[in-house]
Short mmCIF file of C-alpha atoms in Angstrom, two decimals:
data_model
loop_
_atom_site.label_atom_id
_atom_site.label_comp_id
_atom_site.label_asym_id
_atom_site.label_seq_id
_atom_site.Cartn_x
_atom_site.Cartn_y
_atom_site.Cartn_z
CA MET A 564 156.23 -117.50 -69.24
CA ILE A 565 155.41 -114.27 -71.12
CA ARG A 566 152.84 -116.11 -73.15
CA SER A 567 151.12 -117.31 -69.93
CA VAL A 568 151.07 -113.88 -68.40
CA ALA A 569 149.55 -112.52 -71.58
CA LEU A 570 146.94 -115.11 -71.70
CA HIS A 571 146.16 -114.32 -67.99
CA LEU A 572 145.80 -110.66 -68.80
CA LEU A 573 143.53 -111.30 -71.70
CA LEU A 574 141.28 -113.45 -69.51
CA ILE A 575 141.03 -110.76 -66.93
CA LEU A 576 140.30 -108.14 -69.63
CA ALA A 577 137.56 -110.29 -71.02
CA LEU A 578 135.95 -110.81 -67.60
CA PHE A 579 136.09 -107.13 -66.93
CA THR A 580 134.50 -106.29 -70.29
CA THR A 581 131.73 -108.84 -69.66
CA THR A 582 131.04 -107.32 -66.36
CA LEU A 583 130.74 -103.80 -67.86
CA LEU A 584 128.39 -105.05 -70.57
CA HIS A 585 126.29 -106.97 -67.95
CA ASN A 586 125.92 -103.79 -65.78
CA ALA A 587 125.33 -101.49 -68.70
CA SER A 588 122.41 -103.59 -70.08
CA ALA A 589 120.79 -103.78 -66.66
CA PHE A 590 119.75 -100.11 -66.76
CA PRO A 591 120.71 -99.65 -63.17
CA GLY A 592 119.62 -96.04 -62.97
CA ALA A 593 116.27 -96.19 -64.75
CA ALA A 594 114.14 -98.24 -67.02
CA GLY A 595 115.72 -98.53 -70.48
CA HIS A 596 112.60 -97.59 -72.31
CA CYS A 597 109.05 -96.22 -72.03
CA GLN A 598 107.37 -98.21 -74.70
CA THR A 599 104.03 -100.05 -74.33
CA GLY A 600 103.98 -103.77 -73.64
CA ASP A 601 106.28 -106.03 -71.79
CA LEU A 602 110.13 -106.49 -72.21
CA SER A 603 109.83 -108.96 -75.07
CA GLY A 604 111.68 -107.68 -78.18
CA LYS A 605 113.09 -104.61 -76.41
CA PHE A 606 116.72 -105.81 -76.13
CA SER A 607 116.55 -105.08 -72.33
CA GLY A 608 119.05 -107.93 -71.53
CA HIS A 609 116.43 -109.29 -69.07
CA GLY A 610 115.27 -112.05 -71.33
CA GLU A 611 112.29 -112.47 -73.64
CA SER A 612 109.81 -114.62 -71.71
CA GLY A 613 109.50 -113.11 -68.21
CA GLY A 614 107.63 -114.59 -65.27
CA GLY A 615 104.10 -113.61 -66.32
CA PRO A 616 101.89 -111.16 -64.45
CA ILE A 617 103.27 -109.43 -61.28
CA SER A 618 101.12 -111.53 -59.06
CA ASN A 619 103.31 -114.48 -60.05
CA GLY A 620 106.15 -112.67 -58.20
CA SER A 621 104.00 -112.10 -55.11
CA LEU A 622 103.72 -108.42 -56.18
CA ARG A 623 100.80 -106.08 -56.13
CA VAL A 624 99.81 -102.45 -57.07
CA LYS A 625 97.62 -100.50 -54.77
CA PHE A 626 95.78 -97.13 -55.22
CA GLY A 627 95.23 -96.15 -51.65
CA THR A 628 93.91 -99.34 -50.03
CA THR A 629 92.53 -100.87 -53.28
CA THR A 630 94.61 -103.55 -54.94
CA LEU A 631 94.42 -103.39 -58.76
CA GLN A 632 93.26 -106.49 -60.67
CA THR A 633 94.04 -107.26 -64.31
CA TRP A 634 90.56 -108.81 -64.84
CA THR A 635 88.50 -105.78 -63.80
CA THR A 636 88.53 -102.03 -64.19
CA THR A 637 89.32 -99.91 -61.22
CA LYS A 638 87.06 -96.82 -61.00
CA LEU A 639 88.65 -93.52 -59.85
CA VAL A 640 87.71 -89.95 -59.45
CA SER A 641 89.29 -87.00 -61.21
CA ASP A 642 91.30 -84.27 -59.20
CA GLN A 643 91.66 -86.67 -56.31
CA THR A 644 95.15 -87.69 -55.14
CA TYR A 645 95.83 -91.45 -54.68
CA THR A 646 98.88 -92.96 -53.15
CA VAL A 647 100.23 -95.66 -55.55
CA THR A 648 102.17 -98.47 -53.91
CA LEU A 649 104.10 -101.36 -55.41
CA ASP A 650 104.91 -103.99 -52.74
CA PHE A 651 104.66 -107.62 -51.94
CA THR A 652 101.74 -109.89 -50.77
CA THR A 653 104.13 -111.84 -48.49
CA SER A 654 105.97 -110.70 -45.44
CA SER A 655 108.97 -112.77 -46.21
CA THR A 656 112.19 -110.82 -46.29
CA ASN A 657 113.47 -113.08 -48.97
CA PHE A 658 111.49 -111.24 -51.59
CA PHE A 659 112.79 -108.05 -53.18
CA PHE A 660 112.83 -106.26 -56.59
CA ARG A 661 115.36 -103.88 -58.16
CA GLY A 662 113.78 -102.21 -61.19
CA PHE A 663 110.35 -101.04 -62.28
CA LEU A 664 108.50 -98.98 -64.78
CA PHE A 665 104.97 -97.50 -64.42
CA ARG A 666 103.61 -96.29 -67.72
CA LEU A 667 100.14 -94.48 -67.94
CA SER A 668 98.41 -93.82 -71.26
CA GLY A 669 94.91 -92.99 -72.48
CA THR A 670 93.00 -96.03 -73.83
CA ASN A 671 91.15 -93.73 -76.34
CA GLY A 672 93.80 -91.08 -76.88
CA GLU A 673 93.18 -89.25 -73.55
CA ASN A 674 96.04 -87.04 -72.35
CA ALA A 675 97.65 -88.86 -69.31
CA GLU A 676 100.75 -86.59 -69.01
CA GLY A 677 101.42 -85.11 -65.65
CA SER A 678 99.26 -87.59 -63.78
CA PHE A 679 102.15 -88.88 -61.58
CA SER A 680 103.92 -86.94 -58.94
CA LEU A 681 106.69 -87.88 -56.47
CA SER A 682 105.82 -88.10 -52.86
CA GLY A 683 109.17 -88.35 -51.03
CA ASP A 684 110.22 -91.86 -51.99
CA SER A 685 113.90 -91.61 -52.85
CA ASN A 686 113.74 -94.81 -54.93
CA VAL A 687 111.34 -93.19 -57.48
CA GLN A 688 112.07 -90.78 -60.28
CA PHE A 689 110.14 -89.58 -63.35
CA LYS A 690 110.70 -91.45 -66.69
CA SER A 691 110.70 -89.48 -69.89
CA CYS A 692 108.02 -90.77 -72.23
CA ASP A 693 106.26 -89.66 -75.34
CA ALA A 694 103.79 -86.72 -75.31
CA GLY A 695 100.58 -87.65 -73.48
CA ILE A 696 102.23 -90.49 -71.42
CA SER A 697 103.24 -90.43 -67.75
CA GLY A 698 106.04 -92.64 -66.45
CA VAL A 699 107.93 -93.24 -63.23
CA THR A 700 110.88 -95.70 -62.73
CA HIS A 701 113.68 -96.76 -60.34
CA ASN A 702 116.88 -94.69 -59.82
CA SER A 703 119.11 -97.52 -58.55
CA ARG A 704 119.36 -101.25 -58.57
CA ALA A 705 119.31 -101.44 -54.74
CA ASP A 706 117.03 -104.12 -53.25
CA LYS A 707 113.53 -102.83 -52.64
CA ARG A 708 110.53 -104.14 -50.71
CA SER A 709 108.18 -101.32 -51.73
CA ILE A 710 107.97 -98.00 -53.48
CA SER A 711 105.24 -95.33 -53.62
CA PHE A 712 104.30 -92.21 -55.50
CA ASP A 713 101.09 -90.18 -56.10
CA PHE A 714 98.55 -90.22 -58.92
CA GLU A 715 96.02 -87.51 -59.68
CA TYR A 716 94.17 -87.13 -63.02
CA THR A 717 93.21 -83.54 -63.78
CA GLN A 718 92.76 -83.49 -67.68
CA SER A 719 89.04 -84.18 -67.56
CA ILE A 720 86.31 -85.74 -65.33
CA ASP A 721 85.79 -88.69 -67.58
CA ALA A 722 88.58 -90.92 -69.10
CA ASP A 723 89.74 -94.47 -69.80
CA LEU A 724 93.40 -95.12 -68.95
CA LEU A 725 95.84 -97.99 -69.15
CA LEU A 726 98.46 -98.49 -66.49
CA GLU A 727 101.26 -100.86 -67.44
CA VAL A 728 103.54 -102.08 -64.71
CA THR A 729 106.90 -103.87 -65.40
CA VAL A 730 109.00 -105.17 -62.42
CA VAL A 731 112.54 -106.67 -62.57
CA ARG A 732 113.25 -108.73 -59.51
CA GLU A 733 116.92 -109.17 -60.07
CA ARG A 734 119.58 -109.37 -62.77
CA ALA A 735 118.77 -112.88 -64.18
CA ALA A 736 117.24 -114.15 -67.39
CA ASP A 737 113.39 -113.87 -67.49
CA ASN A 738 113.16 -112.73 -63.93
CA TRP A 739 110.84 -109.94 -64.67
CA PHE A 740 106.96 -109.58 -64.47
CA TYR A 741 104.42 -107.44 -66.39
CA SER A 742 100.76 -106.51 -65.80
CA ALA A 743 98.36 -104.07 -67.46
CA PHE A 744 95.46 -102.53 -65.47
CA ASN A 745 92.40 -100.64 -66.78
CA LEU A 746 91.48 -97.40 -64.90
CA GLN A 747 88.26 -95.55 -65.39
CA ILE A 748 87.96 -91.86 -64.39
CA GLY A 749 84.38 -90.85 -63.75
CA ASP A 750 82.04 -92.32 -66.39
CA GLY A 751 84.93 -93.28 -68.68
CA GLY A 752 86.02 -91.64 -72.02
CA THR A 753 84.11 -93.77 -74.51
CA THR A 754 81.25 -92.10 -76.24
CA VAL A 755 78.38 -94.39 -76.85
CA THR A 756 76.26 -93.48 -79.93
CA PRO A 757 72.57 -94.22 -79.37
CA ALA A 758 70.97 -96.65 -81.80
CA PRO A 759 68.81 -95.05 -84.49
CA VAL A 760 65.12 -95.13 -83.82
CA PRO A 761 63.47 -97.23 -86.45
CA VAL A 762 60.81 -95.46 -88.65
CA VAL A 763 57.53 -97.30 -88.35
CA THR A 764 55.17 -96.98 -91.35
CA SER A 765 51.64 -98.12 -91.50
CA THR A 766 49.25 -98.70 -94.25
CA VAL A 767 45.97 -96.85 -93.91
CA ALA A 768 42.87 -97.94 -95.94
CA PRO A 769 41.37 -95.24 -98.07
CA SER A 770 38.50 -93.32 -96.65
CA ASN A 771 35.48 -91.53 -98.14
CA ALA A 772 35.61 -88.99 -95.44
CA PRO A 773 36.36 -85.30 -96.58
CA PHE A 774 39.94 -84.12 -96.32
CA VAL A 775 40.59 -81.79 -93.44
CA ALA A 776 43.79 -79.76 -93.54
CA PRO A 777 45.99 -80.22 -90.52
CA THR A 778 45.99 -77.41 -87.95
CA GLU A 779 49.32 -75.61 -87.63
CA THR A 780 50.54 -75.60 -84.06
CA THR A 781 53.19 -73.46 -82.38
CA PRO A 782 55.82 -75.52 -80.42
CA SER A 783 55.91 -74.94 -76.73
CA PRO A 784 58.74 -72.59 -75.66
CA VAL A 785 61.57 -74.17 -73.69
CA VAL A 786 61.30 -73.27 -70.04
CA ALA A 787 64.59 -72.03 -68.40
CA PRO A 788 65.43 -73.24 -64.95
CA ALA A 789 63.36 -71.60 -62.29
CA VAL A 790 66.24 -69.57 -60.72
CA ALA A 791 65.89 -66.05 -59.51
CA PRO A 792 68.37 -63.51 -61.03
CA SER A 793 71.27 -63.07 -58.62
CA CYS A 794 75.06 -62.40 -58.41
CA ASN A 795 76.84 -64.09 -55.51
CA ASP A 796 80.16 -65.71 -54.95
CA PRO A 797 79.60 -69.50 -54.62
CA PRO A 798 80.87 -71.37 -51.53
CA PHE A 799 82.82 -73.84 -53.59
CA ARG A 800 86.52 -74.49 -53.40
CA PHE A 801 87.82 -74.30 -56.93
CA ARG A 802 91.05 -74.92 -58.89
CA VAL A 803 93.18 -71.85 -59.26
CA VAL A 804 95.93 -71.80 -61.91
CA LYS A 805 98.72 -69.51 -60.69
CA PRO A 806 100.80 -67.44 -63.08
CA ASP A 807 103.65 -69.98 -62.86
CA GLY A 808 101.24 -72.76 -64.00
CA SER A 809 100.89 -74.47 -60.57
CA LYS A 810 97.47 -75.36 -59.41
CA ILE A 811 95.90 -74.81 -55.93
CA TRP A 812 92.38 -75.25 -54.56
CA ARG A 813 90.89 -72.07 -52.87
CA ASP A 814 87.62 -70.30 -52.44
CA CYS A 815 86.30 -66.79 -53.10
CA LEU A 816 86.90 -65.71 -49.43
CA TRP A 817 90.66 -66.33 -50.04
CA VAL A 818 90.32 -64.21 -53.16
CA LYS A 819 88.87 -61.29 -51.18
CA THR A 820 91.32 -61.61 -48.29
CA LYS A 821 94.24 -59.76 -49.95
CA SER A 822 95.77 -59.01 -53.37
CA THR A 823 92.19 -59.35 -54.79
CA GLN A 824 92.93 -57.47 -58.03
CA TRP A 825 95.96 -59.63 -58.72
CA ARG A 826 94.29 -62.92 -57.81
CA CYS A 827 91.24 -61.95 -59.98
CA SER A 828 93.54 -61.78 -63.06
CA TRP A 829 94.48 -65.53 -62.55
CA GLU A 830 92.90 -68.06 -64.79
CA GLY A 831 89.22 -68.89 -63.83
CA VAL A 832 89.08 -66.73 -60.67
CA SER A 833 86.99 -63.73 -62.09
CA THR A 834 84.32 -66.00 -63.48
CA MET A 835 84.03 -67.95 -60.27
CA CYS A 836 83.99 -64.95 -57.92
CA PRO A 837 81.88 -62.30 -59.71
CA VAL A 838 81.28 -60.27 -56.46
CA ALA A 839 84.81 -60.32 -55.28
CA CYS A 840 86.23 -59.41 -58.72
CA GLY A 841 83.49 -57.04 -59.64
CA THR A 842 82.37 -58.94 -62.75
CA CYS A 843 78.65 -59.37 -62.10
CA SER A 844 77.81 -57.60 -65.36
CA ALA A 845 79.35 -60.48 -67.34
CA CYS A 846 76.82 -63.20 -67.68
CA VAL A 847 79.14 -66.18 -67.99
CA ASP A 848 79.76 -69.60 -66.40
CA SER A 849 82.77 -70.26 -64.31
CA THR A 850 85.64 -71.72 -66.26
CA ALA A 851 87.24 -73.33 -63.28
CA ARG A 852 86.64 -76.90 -61.90
CA PHE A 853 85.08 -76.84 -58.41
CA LYS A 854 84.30 -79.26 -55.54
CA PHE A 855 81.02 -79.87 -53.81
CA ASP A 856 79.28 -82.46 -51.56
CA LYS A 857 77.16 -84.52 -53.89
CA ASP A 858 74.76 -85.47 -51.14
CA PRO A 859 74.97 -82.99 -48.22
CA ASP A 860 72.01 -84.73 -46.43
CA ASP A 861 73.54 -88.13 -46.02
CA GLY A 862 75.71 -87.11 -43.07
CA THR A 863 79.03 -87.72 -44.71
CA ARG A 864 81.29 -85.26 -46.64
CA ASP A 865 81.65 -86.90 -49.98
CA LEU A 866 83.19 -84.27 -52.39
CA VAL A 867 83.07 -84.59 -56.16
CA THR A 868 84.77 -82.43 -58.72
CA ARG A 869 82.80 -80.97 -61.65
CA ASP A 870 82.45 -77.93 -63.96
CA CYS A 871 79.63 -76.01 -65.57
CA SER A 872 79.73 -78.30 -68.72
CA TRP A 873 78.64 -81.10 -66.38
CA THR A 874 75.68 -78.89 -65.07
CA ALA A 875 74.59 -78.21 -68.69
CA ASN A 876 74.87 -81.77 -69.81
CA ARG A 877 71.74 -83.14 -68.30
CA ALA A 878 69.18 -82.57 -65.43
CA THR A 879 70.23 -78.87 -65.59
CA ALA A 880 67.21 -77.42 -63.85
CA PHE A 881 67.51 -80.00 -61.01
CA ARG A 882 71.33 -79.50 -60.59
CA CYS A 883 70.96 -75.69 -60.63
CA THR A 884 68.19 -75.66 -57.97
CA THR A 885 69.18 -78.42 -55.59
CA ILE A 886 73.01 -78.10 -55.33
CA GLU A 887 73.82 -75.11 -53.14
CA GLY A 888 76.01 -72.59 -55.00
CA MET A 889 75.54 -74.08 -58.47
CA GLN A 890 73.41 -71.19 -59.76
CA ASP A 891 76.14 -68.85 -58.64
CA ALA A 892 78.94 -70.71 -60.22
CA CYS A 893 77.10 -71.42 -63.54
CA ARG A 894 75.08 -68.31 -63.94
CA GLU A 895 74.59 -68.48 -67.73
CA THR A 896 73.72 -72.07 -67.68
CA CYS A 897 71.20 -71.74 -64.69
CA GLY A 898 69.79 -68.45 -66.07
CA SER A 899 70.58 -66.55 -62.83
CA CYS A 900 72.24 -63.49 -64.32
CA THR A 901 70.96 -60.06 -63.15
#
């Protein structure tokens, strides 16, 4: 009798221990890692093979209304907020998932840290990853039909990013899915080196004509953009970095409204608003990123975000003279200092 009871207790203890291990390895409160690649070889307890891409589980990832695809690159704009959604392509209520990991990295070493932000979805939390990496994950193993958070890339206007998405549908072997998506910010971050121009040589037959020394010529001077000297505050909304490190978008009218001297001491403000801040004597470009309508004559408001390095990069004279406010924001580049 005693032996039977002891065996019964041992069985109960074994089942209890198995349940604890089962739950512990399921990472119910977050993804168990933030490594690149799928779950293979990561001892996740979810199996090694998985179910393939997330589309095999009737899942999709959307940036706004655009569904990401693994076979193409999705083009995005820097300093613009996109709502990222993970949901199903089917309306059947029999479909759900429990765990997920979104991992964002730079394809060419770009810094992707800080690109995700939470937008009020209680099922999402940040995931601690290596430097330069952004991550979000689940915070419970409750059944979910969809989750959402925000994405905004602010590190540069051009970058190539890799978004890796792992979704665990439920606690069962190989019941997970993984896809990787290529994102391009602006023109991308890869620098293309132009091919060298071949040197063409020709053989010239000797001539009996007298030798004439070449005439020394003076190279033509580089003509600066035809912009009249001026000092004005540009009409652009620009990114202001507050003393606590937070970022907001404002214009020079806001700078002049109140606490002007204090606001002018913030990063980028005095170079963007020389009149408001009394810095006209300093012939410098604005160090802030700013927004403007790339084609104000097309009848639609289509804002892009740039800085003065973009103005100086190419077509400088055209950009300085055709984009209203550019010569005021980039005074040194446009040659518009008084």
